[in-house]
mmCIF file of C-alpha atoms in Angstrom:
data_model
loop_
_atom_site.group_PDB
_atom_site.id
_atom_site.type_symbol
_atom_site.label_atom_id
_atom_site.label_comp_id
_atom_site.label_asym_id
_atom_site.label_seq_id
_atom_site.Cartn_x
_atom_site.Cartn_y
_atom_site.Cartn_z
ATOM 1 C CA UNK B 1 125.062 65.486 100.841
ATOM 2 C CA UNK B 2 127.516 65.294 103.690
ATOM 3 C CA UNK B 3 129.508 62.139 104.264
ATOM 4 C CA UNK B 4 131.377 61.945 107.547
ATOM 5 C CA UNK B 5 132.754 59.184 109.712
ATOM 6 C CA UNK B 6 130.806 60.241 112.803
ATOM 7 C CA UNK B 7 127.722 62.246 113.694
ATOM 8 C CA UNK B 8 128.159 66.010 113.364
ATOM 9 C CA UNK B 9 127.357 66.426 117.050
ATOM 10 C CA UNK B 10 130.464 64.358 117.831
ATOM 11 C CA UNK B 11 132.638 67.033 116.236
ATOM 12 C CA UNK B 12 131.599 69.499 118.947
ATOM 13 C CA UNK B 13 134.444 70.106 121.370
ATOM 14 C CA UNK B 14 133.705 70.838 125.033
ATOM 15 C CA UNK B 15 136.092 73.778 124.870
ATOM 16 C CA UNK B 16 134.048 75.653 122.250
ATOM 17 C CA UNK B 17 132.066 78.742 123.235
ATOM 18 C CA UNK B 18 128.309 78.257 123.638
ATOM 19 C CA UNK B 19 127.449 80.129 120.416
ATOM 20 C CA UNK B 20 129.720 77.804 118.413
ATOM 21 C CA UNK B 21 128.225 74.708 120.064
ATOM 22 C CA UNK B 22 124.712 75.986 119.277
ATOM 23 C CA UNK B 23 125.779 76.638 115.685
ATOM 24 C CA UNK B 24 127.073 73.092 115.266
ATOM 25 C CA UNK B 25 123.889 71.675 116.769
ATOM 26 C CA UNK B 26 121.848 73.798 114.366
ATOM 27 C CA UNK B 27 123.827 72.497 111.413
ATOM 28 C CA UNK B 28 123.429 68.940 112.637
ATOM 29 C CA UNK B 29 119.655 69.367 112.688
ATOM 30 C CA UNK B 30 119.577 70.264 108.979
ATOM 31 C CA UNK B 31 120.694 66.839 107.836
ATOM 32 C CA UNK B 32 118.824 63.594 107.622
ATOM 33 C CA UNK B 33 121.046 61.111 109.369
ATOM 34 C CA UNK B 34 121.659 57.830 107.634
ATOM 35 C CA UNK B 35 123.909 55.406 109.455
ATOM 36 C CA UNK B 36 125.858 52.972 107.337
ATOM 37 C CA UNK B 37 127.355 50.186 109.376
ATOM 38 C CA UNK B 38 130.035 48.222 107.558
ATOM 39 C CA UNK B 39 128.065 48.281 104.331
ATOM 40 C CA UNK B 40 131.020 49.282 102.215
ATOM 41 C CA UNK B 41 129.244 48.570 98.941
ATOM 42 C CA UNK B 42 126.537 51.101 99.830
ATOM 43 C CA UNK B 43 129.117 53.643 101.017
ATOM 44 C CA UNK B 44 131.098 53.364 97.786
ATOM 45 C CA UNK B 45 127.910 53.709 95.727
ATOM 46 C CA UNK B 46 126.984 56.935 97.530
ATOM 47 C CA UNK B 47 130.487 58.373 97.183
ATOM 48 C CA UNK B 48 130.617 57.357 93.529
ATOM 49 C CA UNK B 49 127.297 59.029 92.724
ATOM 50 C CA UNK B 50 128.478 62.215 94.438
ATOM 51 C CA UNK B 51 131.721 62.267 92.450
ATOM 52 C CA UNK B 52 129.837 61.680 89.194
ATOM 53 C CA UNK B 53 127.540 64.618 89.905
ATOM 54 C CA UNK B 54 130.507 66.850 90.552
ATOM 55 C CA UNK B 55 132.108 65.653 87.329
ATOM 56 C CA UNK B 56 128.961 66.649 85.401
ATOM 57 C CA UNK B 57 128.997 70.040 87.132
ATOM 58 C CA UNK B 58 132.641 70.371 86.121
ATOM 59 C CA UNK B 59 131.797 69.615 82.500
ATOM 60 C CA UNK B 60 129.040 72.246 82.539
ATOM 61 C CA UNK B 61 131.453 74.751 84.104
ATOM 62 C CA UNK B 62 134.084 73.961 81.474
ATOM 63 C CA UNK B 63 131.585 74.329 78.643
ATOM 64 C CA UNK B 64 130.282 77.653 79.982
ATOM 65 C CA UNK B 65 133.814 78.943 80.546
ATOM 66 C CA UNK B 66 134.928 78.018 77.028
ATOM 67 C CA UNK B 67 131.841 79.707 75.562
ATOM 68 C CA UNK B 68 132.581 82.846 77.585
ATOM 69 C CA UNK B 69 136.269 82.900 76.603
ATOM 70 C CA UNK B 70 135.490 82.443 72.908
ATOM 71 C CA UNK B 71 133.036 85.324 73.067
ATOM 72 C CA UNK B 72 135.534 87.466 74.986
ATOM 73 C CA UNK B 73 138.352 86.870 72.510
ATOM 74 C CA UNK B 74 136.064 87.504 69.516
ATOM 75 C CA UNK B 75 135.149 90.842 71.115
ATOM 76 C CA UNK B 76 138.823 91.646 71.767
ATOM 77 C CA UNK B 77 139.687 90.799 68.172
ATOM 78 C CA UNK B 78 137.000 93.256 66.978
ATOM 79 C CA UNK B 79 138.379 95.975 69.259
ATOM 80 C CA UNK B 80 141.948 95.431 68.036
ATOM 81 C CA UNK B 81 140.772 95.472 64.408
ATOM 82 C CA UNK B 82 138.839 98.683 65.035
ATOM 83 C CA UNK B 83 141.855 100.365 66.701
ATOM 84 C CA UNK B 84 144.122 99.283 63.856
ATOM 85 C CA UNK B 85 141.742 100.839 61.304
ATOM 86 C CA UNK B 86 141.699 104.047 63.369
ATOM 87 C CA UNK B 87 145.487 104.254 63.151
ATOM 88 C CA UNK B 88 145.515 103.993 59.353
#
């Protein structure tokens, strides 16, 4: 989802090289355009749902990261224990 205050095509500057202009036009064609005219309630709903999705993704990332770190530190603890036994 892309939320912007004007159509993507309006971001194209006349001073850009042709390949850049074509690139922007190609990107613009990938989106379904939905125009919201002064319907602030609808705009806030869309933005809110996007933020909530990112928050869920963040929670999943945090959970996966914590699981990885716990596993990593358990492994490191085993290695340190093994090395200590080797020294004795």
